[in-house]
Amino acid sequence: MQPYYEYRHLVGFEETNLVGNVYYVNYLRWQGRCREMFLRELSPEVLEDIRGDLKLFTLKVDCEFFAEITAFDQLSIRMRLEDLTQTQIGFSFDYVKLTPEGGEELVAKGRQRVACMRGPNTNTRPTRVPEGLRLALEPYASARP
Ligand code: SSV
């Protein structure tokens, strides 16, 4: 299995609902957080490019839930590259709960698909995945099981 990019998150009260479980929208927020931390850390020039005319269109987001989590649970969110085409990136997320005893439990899984686009709002066209981003993704593109 190819390596993953990890984003750690300690669940806070603000993310839980009336009965103490994490409200589902937060899982999607963490996907966003994970991918932006990836760009910040490994492909900062892409952030510059986004301040210019690069647009990363989020085409699709999904999440399936296997177990409830609650405040003070420690999560390891593991992002993997699933698919890289000339203009699109498909990636996935494993939400793993880390127990104090060192155990791991897969509590949810998610996926996203992003398209690279450029141009003004009236004429936005698909563009190649920028070279800097391709390079940053390279280590995550090794053979799958
Ligand atoms: C501003 C905005 O819309 C940002 C979009 C960011 C998209 C980032 C995509 C990163 C994909 C990384 C995949 C990594 C797999 C290991």
JSON list of C-alpha atoms and ligand atoms in Angstrom, two decimals:
[
{"chain": "A", "resi": 1, "resn": "MET", "atom": "CA", "xyz": [0.00, 0.00, 0.00]},
{"chain": "A", "resi": 2, "resn": "GLN", "atom": "CA", "xyz": [1.31, 3.43, -0.90]},
{"chain": "A", "resi": 3, "resn": "PRO", "atom": "CA", "xyz": [2.39, 5.87, 1.81]},
{"chain": "A", "resi": 4, "resn": "TYR", "atom": "CA", "xyz": [-0.07, 8.41, 3.19]},
{"chain": "A", "resi": 5, "resn": "TYR", "atom": "CA", "xyz": [0.00, 12.02, 4.30]},
{"chain": "A", "resi": 6, "resn": "GLU", "atom": "CA", "xyz": [-1.11, 12.28, 7.93]},
{"chain": "A", "resi": 7, "resn": "TYR", "atom": "CA", "xyz": [-3.11, 15.01, 9.60]},
{"chain": "A", "resi": 8, "resn": "ARG", "atom": "CA", "xyz": [-3.65, 14.54, 13.36]},
{"chain": "A", "resi": 9, "resn": "HIS", "atom": "CA", "xyz": [-6.71, 15.93, 15.05]},
{"chain": "A", "resi": 10, "resn": "LEU", "atom": "CA", "xyz": [-7.91, 15.92, 18.65]},
{"chain": "A", "resi": 11, "resn": "VAL", "atom": "CA", "xyz": [-11.70, 16.13, 18.66]},
{"chain": "A", "resi": 12, "resn": "GLY", "atom": "CA", "xyz": [-13.12, 19.14, 20.56]},
{"chain": "A", "resi": 13, "resn": "PHE", "atom": "CA", "xyz": [-16.48, 19.75, 22.25]},
{"chain": "A", "resi": 14, "resn": "GLU", "atom": "CA", "xyz": [-17.32, 22.30, 19.56]},
{"chain": "A", "resi": 15, "resn": "GLU", "atom": "CA", "xyz": [-17.41, 19.44, 17.04]},
{"chain": "A", "resi": 16, "resn": "THR", "atom": "CA", "xyz": [-19.89, 17.27, 18.89]},
{"chain": "A", "resi": 17, "resn": "ASN", "atom": "CA", "xyz": [-23.68, 17.29, 18.80]},
{"chain": "A", "resi": 18, "resn": "LEU", "atom": "CA", "xyz": [-26.30, 17.11, 21.55]},
{"chain": "A", "resi": 19, "resn": "VAL", "atom": "CA", "xyz": [-25.67, 13.44, 22.24]},
{"chain": "A", "resi": 20, "resn": "GLY", "atom": "CA", "xyz": [-21.90, 13.83, 22.31]},
{"chain": "A", "resi": 21, "resn": "ASN", "atom": "CA", "xyz": [-21.00, 12.36, 18.91]},
{"chain": "A", "resi": 22, "resn": "VAL", "atom": "CA", "xyz": [-19.09, 14.22, 16.24]},
{"chain": "A", "resi": 23, "resn": "TYR", "atom": "CA", "xyz": [-21.47, 15.99, 13.87]},
{"chain": "A", "resi": 24, "resn": "TYR", "atom": "CA", "xyz": [-20.92, 14.66, 10.34]},
{"chain": "A", "resi": 25, "resn": "VAL", "atom": "CA", "xyz": [-20.02, 17.99, 8.71]},
{"chain": "A", "resi": 26, "resn": "ASN", "atom": "CA", "xyz": [-16.81, 18.03, 10.70]},
{"chain": "A", "resi": 27, "resn": "TYR", "atom": "CA", "xyz": [-15.47, 14.99, 8.88]},
{"chain": "A", "resi": 28, "resn": "LEU", "atom": "CA", "xyz": [-15.63, 16.99, 5.67]},
{"chain": "A", "resi": 29, "resn": "ARG", "atom": "CA", "xyz": [-13.96, 19.99, 7.31]},
{"chain": "A", "resi": 30, "resn": "TRP", "atom": "CA", "xyz": [-11.07, 17.72, 8.32]},
{"chain": "A", "resi": 31, "resn": "GLN", "atom": "CA", "xyz": [-10.72, 16.50, 4.73]},
{"chain": "A", "resi": 32, "resn": "GLY", "atom": "CA", "xyz": [-10.32, 20.14, 3.75]},
{"chain": "A", "resi": 33, "resn": "ARG", "atom": "CA", "xyz": [-7.89, 20.77, 6.56]},
{"chain": "A", "resi": 34, "resn": "CYS", "atom": "CA", "xyz": [-5.82, 17.73, 5.63]},
{"chain": "A", "resi": 35, "resn": "ARG", "atom": "CA", "xyz": [-5.51, 18.67, 1.96]},
{"chain": "A", "resi": 36, "resn": "GLU", "atom": "CA", "xyz": [-4.64, 22.29, 2.74]},
{"chain": "A", "resi": 37, "resn": "MET", "atom": "CA", "xyz": [-1.95, 21.22, 5.23]},
{"chain": "A", "resi": 38, "resn": "PHE", "atom": "CA", "xyz": [-0.56, 18.96, 2.50]},
{"chain": "A", "resi": 39, "resn": "LEU", "atom": "CA", "xyz": [-0.33, 21.90, 0.11]},
{"chain": "A", "resi": 40, "resn": "ARG", "atom": "CA", "xyz": [1.14, 24.21, 2.76]},
{"chain": "A", "resi": 41, "resn": "GLU", "atom": "CA", "xyz": [3.80, 21.69, 3.74]},
{"chain": "A", "resi": 42, "resn": "LEU", "atom": "CA", "xyz": [4.66, 19.99, 0.46]},
{"chain": "A", "resi": 43, "resn": "SER", "atom": "CA", "xyz": [3.58, 22.25, -2.36]},
{"chain": "A", "resi": 44, "resn": "PRO", "atom": "CA", "xyz": [3.54, 25.88, -1.12]},
{"chain": "A", "resi": 45, "resn": "GLU", "atom": "CA", "xyz": [4.11, 27.21, -4.65]},
{"chain": "A", "resi": 46, "resn": "VAL", "atom": "CA", "xyz": [0.68, 25.83, -5.57]},
{"chain": "A", "resi": 47, "resn": "LEU", "atom": "CA", "xyz": [-0.83, 28.09, -2.89]},
{"chain": "A", "resi": 48, "resn": "GLU", "atom": "CA", "xyz": [0.89, 31.00, -4.64]},
{"chain": "A", "resi": 49, "resn": "ASP", "atom": "CA", "xyz": [-0.52, 29.79, -7.94]},
{"chain": "A", "resi": 50, "resn": "ILE", "atom": "CA", "xyz": [-4.03, 29.69, -6.39]},
{"chain": "A", "resi": 51, "resn": "ARG", "atom": "CA", "xyz": [-3.58, 33.34, -5.42]},
{"chain": "A", "resi": 52, "resn": "GLY", "atom": "CA", "xyz": [-3.02, 33.82, -9.14]},
{"chain": "A", "resi": 53, "resn": "ASP", "atom": "CA", "xyz": [-5.37, 32.14, -11.59]},
{"chain": "A", "resi": 54, "resn": "LEU", "atom": "CA", "xyz": [-5.15, 28.45, -10.69]},
{"chain": "A", "resi": 55, "resn": "LYS", "atom": "CA", "xyz": [-8.46, 27.04, -9.49]},
{"chain": "A", "resi": 56, "resn": "LEU", "atom": "CA", "xyz": [-8.75, 23.66, -7.82]},
{"chain": "A", "resi": 57, "resn": "PHE", "atom": "CA", "xyz": [-12.39, 22.68, -8.35]},
{"chain": "A", "resi": 58, "resn": "THR", "atom": "CA", "xyz": [-13.70, 20.16, -5.88]},
{"chain": "A", "resi": 59, "resn": "LEU", "atom": "CA", "xyz": [-15.82, 17.86, -8.05]},
{"chain": "A", "resi": 60, "resn": "LYS", "atom": "CA", "xyz": [-16.83, 15.33, -5.46]},
{"chain": "A", "resi": 61, "resn": "VAL", "atom": "CA", "xyz": [-16.55, 14.62, -1.74]},
{"chain": "A", "resi": 62, "resn": "ASP", "atom": "CA", "xyz": [-17.81, 11.61, 0.13]},
{"chain": "A", "resi": 63, "resn": "CYS", "atom": "CA", "xyz": [-17.60, 10.01, 3.51]},
{"chain": "A", "resi": 64, "resn": "GLU", "atom": "CA", "xyz": [-18.82, 6.76, 5.04]},
{"chain": "A", "resi": 65, "resn": "PHE", "atom": "CA", "xyz": [-19.04, 6.25, 8.77]},
{"chain": "A", "resi": 66, "resn": "PHE", "atom": "CA", "xyz": [-18.31, 3.03, 10.63]},
{"chain": "A", "resi": 67, "resn": "ALA", "atom": "CA", "xyz": [-18.13, 4.06, 14.29]},
{"chain": "A", "resi": 68, "resn": "GLU", "atom": "CA", "xyz": [-19.03, 7.06, 16.44]},
{"chain": "A", "resi": 69, "resn": "ILE", "atom": "CA", "xyz": [-16.33, 9.28, 17.90]},
{"chain": "A", "resi": 70, "resn": "THR", "atom": "CA", "xyz": [-16.49, 11.88, 20.63]},
{"chain": "A", "resi": 71, "resn": "ALA", "atom": "CA", "xyz": [-14.63, 14.77, 22.30]},
{"chain": "A", "resi": 72, "resn": "PHE", "atom": "CA", "xyz": [-10.95, 14.10, 23.08]},
{"chain": "A", "resi": 73, "resn": "ASP", "atom": "CA", "xyz": [-10.67, 11.22, 20.67]},
{"chain": "A", "resi": 74, "resn": "GLN", "atom": "CA", "xyz": [-7.32, 11.40, 18.88]},
{"chain": "A", "resi": 75, "resn": "LEU", "atom": "CA", "xyz": [-7.59, 10.95, 15.13]},
{"chain": "A", "resi": 76, "resn": "SER", "atom": "CA", "xyz": [-5.00, 10.18, 12.50]},
{"chain": "A", "resi": 77, "resn": "ILE", "atom": "CA", "xyz": [-6.44, 11.20, 9.13]},
{"chain": "A", "resi": 78, "resn": "ARG", "atom": "CA", "xyz": [-4.51, 9.44, 6.38]},
{"chain": "A", "resi": 79, "resn": "MET", "atom": "CA", "xyz": [-4.71, 10.84, 2.88]},
{"chain": "A", "resi": 80, "resn": "ARG", "atom": "CA", "xyz": [-3.70, 8.68, -0.07]},
{"chain": "A", "resi": 81, "resn": "LEU", "atom": "CA", "xyz": [-3.40, 9.35, -3.76]},
{"chain": "A", "resi": 82, "resn": "GLU", "atom": "CA", "xyz": [-5.82, 7.12, -5.67]},
{"chain": "A", "resi": 83, "resn": "ASP", "atom": "CA", "xyz": [-5.75, 8.46, -9.17]},
{"chain": "A", "resi": 84, "resn": "LEU", "atom": "CA", "xyz": [-3.80, 11.12, -11.04]},
{"chain": "A", "resi": 85, "resn": "THR", "atom": "CA", "xyz": [-4.78, 12.11, -14.58]},
{"chain": "A", "resi": 86, "resn": "GLN", "atom": "CA", "xyz": [-3.52, 15.01, -16.71]},
{"chain": "A", "resi": 87, "resn": "THR", "atom": "CA", "xyz": [-5.93, 17.45, -15.06]},
{"chain": "A", "resi": 88, "resn": "GLN", "atom": "CA", "xyz": [-7.55, 15.70, -12.08]},
{"chain": "A", "resi": 89, "resn": "ILE", "atom": "CA", "xyz": [-6.55, 14.22, -8.73]},
{"chain": "A", "resi": 90, "resn": "GLY", "atom": "CA", "xyz": [-8.50, 11.54, -6.87]},
{"chain": "A", "resi": 91, "resn": "PHE", "atom": "CA", "xyz": [-7.56, 10.95, -3.26]},
{"chain": "A", "resi": 92, "resn": "SER", "atom": "CA", "xyz": [-8.92, 9.09, -0.24]},
{"chain": "A", "resi": 93, "resn": "PHE", "atom": "CA", "xyz": [-8.98, 9.43, 3.52]},
{"chain": "A", "resi": 94, "resn": "ASP", "atom": "CA", "xyz": [-8.87, 6.88, 6.31]},
{"chain": "A", "resi": 95, "resn": "TYR", "atom": "CA", "xyz": [-10.05, 8.27, 9.63]},
{"chain": "A", "resi": 96, "resn": "VAL", "atom": "CA", "xyz": [-8.24, 6.21, 12.25]},
{"chain": "A", "resi": 97, "resn": "LYS", "atom": "CA", "xyz": [-8.95, 6.59, 15.95]},
{"chain": "A", "resi": 98, "resn": "LEU", "atom": "CA", "xyz": [-5.80, 6.13, 18.04]},
{"chain": "A", "resi": 99, "resn": "THR", "atom": "CA", "xyz": [-6.37, 4.69, 21.49]},
{"chain": "A", "resi": 100, "resn": "PRO", "atom": "CA", "xyz": [-4.14, 5.57, 24.46]},
{"chain": "A", "resi": 101, "resn": "GLU", "atom": "CA", "xyz": [-2.99, 1.93, 24.52]},
{"chain": "A", "resi": 102, "resn": "GLY", "atom": "CA", "xyz": [-1.64, 2.25, 20.99]},
{"chain": "A", "resi": 103, "resn": "GLY", "atom": "CA", "xyz": [-4.58, 0.63, 19.22]},
{"chain": "A", "resi": 104, "resn": "GLU", "atom": "CA", "xyz": [-6.08, 1.80, 15.93]},
{"chain": "A", "resi": 105, "resn": "GLU", "atom": "CA", "xyz": [-9.70, 1.74, 14.83]},
{"chain": "A", "resi": 106, "resn": "LEU", "atom": "CA", "xyz": [-10.91, 2.72, 11.36]},
{"chain": "A", "resi": 107, "resn": "VAL", "atom": "CA", "xyz": [-13.93, 4.93, 12.10]},
{"chain": "A", "resi": 108, "resn": "ALA", "atom": "CA", "xyz": [-14.64, 6.41, 8.67]},
{"chain": "A", "resi": 109, "resn": "LYS", "atom": "CA", "xyz": [-13.44, 6.58, 5.09]},
{"chain": "A", "resi": 110, "resn": "GLY", "atom": "CA", "xyz": [-13.68, 9.42, 2.60]},
{"chain": "A", "resi": 111, "resn": "ARG", "atom": "CA", "xyz": [-12.85, 10.36, -0.98]},
{"chain": "A", "resi": 112, "resn": "GLN", "atom": "CA", "xyz": [-12.42, 13.48, -3.07]},
{"chain": "A", "resi": 113, "resn": "ARG", "atom": "CA", "xyz": [-11.88, 14.41, -6.68]},
{"chain": "A", "resi": 114, "resn": "VAL", "atom": "CA", "xyz": [-10.38, 17.73, -7.70]},
{"chain": "A", "resi": 115, "resn": "ALA", "atom": "CA", "xyz": [-9.97, 19.27, -11.16]},
{"chain": "A", "resi": 116, "resn": "CYS", "atom": "CA", "xyz": [-7.32, 21.84, -12.04]},
{"chain": "A", "resi": 117, "resn": "MET", "atom": "CA", "xyz": [-8.71, 24.80, -13.96]},
{"chain": "A", "resi": 118, "resn": "ARG", "atom": "CA", "xyz": [-7.43, 28.18, -15.11]},
{"chain": "A", "resi": 119, "resn": "GLY", "atom": "CA", "xyz": [-8.86, 31.31, -16.57]},
{"chain": "A", "resi": 120, "resn": "PRO", "atom": "CA", "xyz": [-11.38, 34.01, -15.68]},
{"chain": "A", "resi": 121, "resn": "ASN", "atom": "CA", "xyz": [-14.75, 33.04, -14.25]},
{"chain": "A", "resi": 122, "resn": "THR", "atom": "CA", "xyz": [-16.42, 33.49, -17.62]},
{"chain": "A", "resi": 123, "resn": "ASN", "atom": "CA", "xyz": [-13.93, 31.19, -19.38]},
{"chain": "A", "resi": 124, "resn": "THR", "atom": "CA", "xyz": [-12.50, 28.59, -17.00]},
{"chain": "A", "resi": 125, "resn": "ARG", "atom": "CA", "xyz": [-10.80, 25.65, -18.72]},
{"chain": "A", "resi": 126, "resn": "PRO", "atom": "CA", "xyz": [-9.21, 22.43, -17.47]},
{"chain": "A", "resi": 127, "resn": "THR", "atom": "CA", "xyz": [-5.44, 22.74, -17.09]},
{"chain": "A", "resi": 128, "resn": "ARG", "atom": "CA", "xyz": [-2.68, 20.24, -16.33]},
{"chain": "A", "resi": 129, "resn": "VAL", "atom": "CA", "xyz": [-1.97, 19.43, -12.69]},
{"chain": "A", "resi": 130, "resn": "PRO", "atom": "CA", "xyz": [0.81, 21.98, -11.95]},
{"chain": "A", "resi": 131, "resn": "GLU", "atom": "CA", "xyz": [4.34, 20.56, -11.99]},
{"chain": "A", "resi": 132, "resn": "GLY", "atom": "CA", "xyz": [4.98, 21.47, -8.33]},
{"chain": "A", "resi": 133, "resn": "LEU", "atom": "CA", "xyz": [1.89, 19.58, -7.23]},
{"chain": "A", "resi": 134, "resn": "ARG", "atom": "CA", "xyz": [2.76, 16.59, -9.41]},
{"chain": "A", "resi": 135, "resn": "LEU", "atom": "CA", "xyz": [6.18, 16.46, -7.75]},
{"chain": "A", "resi": 136, "resn": "ALA", "atom": "CA", "xyz": [4.62, 16.66, -4.28]},
{"chain": "A", "resi": 137, "resn": "LEU", "atom": "CA", "xyz": [2.27, 13.80, -5.17]},
{"chain": "A", "resi": 138, "resn": "GLU", "atom": "CA", "xyz": [5.03, 11.62, -6.63]},
{"chain": "A", "resi": 139, "resn": "PRO", "atom": "CA", "xyz": [6.06, 9.90, -3.36]},
{"chain": "A", "resi": 140, "resn": "TYR", "atom": "CA", "xyz": [2.43, 8.92, -2.80]},
{"chain": "A", "resi": 141, "resn": "ALA", "atom": "CA", "xyz": [2.00, 7.35, -6.21]},
{"chain": "A", "resi": 142, "resn": "SER", "atom": "CA", "xyz": [3.77, 4.03, -5.66]},
{"chain": "A", "resi": 143, "resn": "ALA", "atom": "CA", "xyz": [2.20, 0.65, -6.39]},
{"chain": "A", "resi": 144, "resn": "ARG", "atom": "CA", "xyz": [-1.11, -0.22, -4.80]},
{"chain": "A", "resi": 145, "resn": "PRO", "atom": "CA", "xyz": [-1.96, -3.56, -3.19]},
{"chain": "B", "resi": 1, "resn": "SSV", "atom": "C1", "xyz": [-8.41, 26.55, -2.18]},
{"chain": "B", "resi": 1, "resn": "SSV", "atom": "C2", "xyz": [-8.75, 25.21, -2.60]},
{"chain": "B", "resi": 1, "resn": "SSV", "atom": "O1", "xyz": [-9.77, 25.01, -3.16]},
{"chain": "B", "resi": 1, "resn": "SSV", "atom": "C3", "xyz": [-7.83, 24.16, -2.30]},
{"chain": "B", "resi": 1, "resn": "SSV", "atom": "C4", "xyz": [-7.90, 22.92, -2.83]},
{"chain": "B", "resi": 1, "resn": "SSV", "atom": "C5", "xyz": [-6.94, 21.98, -2.46]},
{"chain": "B", "resi": 1, "resn": "SSV", "atom": "C6", "xyz": [-6.81, 20.77, -3.06]},
{"chain": "B", "resi": 1, "resn": "SSV", "atom": "C7", "xyz": [-5.78, 19.96, -2.63]},
{"chain": "B", "resi": 1, "resn": "SSV", "atom": "C8", "xyz": [-5.57, 18.74, -3.16]},
{"chain": "B", "resi": 1, "resn": "SSV", "atom": "C9", "xyz": [-4.55, 17.95, -2.64]},
{"chain": "B", "resi": 1, "resn": "SSV", "atom": "C10", "xyz": [-4.47, 16.64, -2.92]},
{"chain": "B", "resi": 1, "resn": "SSV", "atom": "C11", "xyz": [-3.55, 15.86, -2.27]},
{"chain": "B", "resi": 1, "resn": "SSV", "atom": "C12", "xyz": [-3.51, 14.52, -2.36]},
{"chain": "B", "resi": 1, "resn": "SSV", "atom": "C13", "xyz": [-2.54, 13.86, -1.63]},
{"chain": "B", "resi": 1, "resn": "SSV", "atom": "C14", "xyz": [-2.45, 12.53, -1.50]},
{"chain": "B", "resi": 1, "resn": "SSV", "atom": "C15", "xyz": [-1.39, 11.96, -0.65]}
]
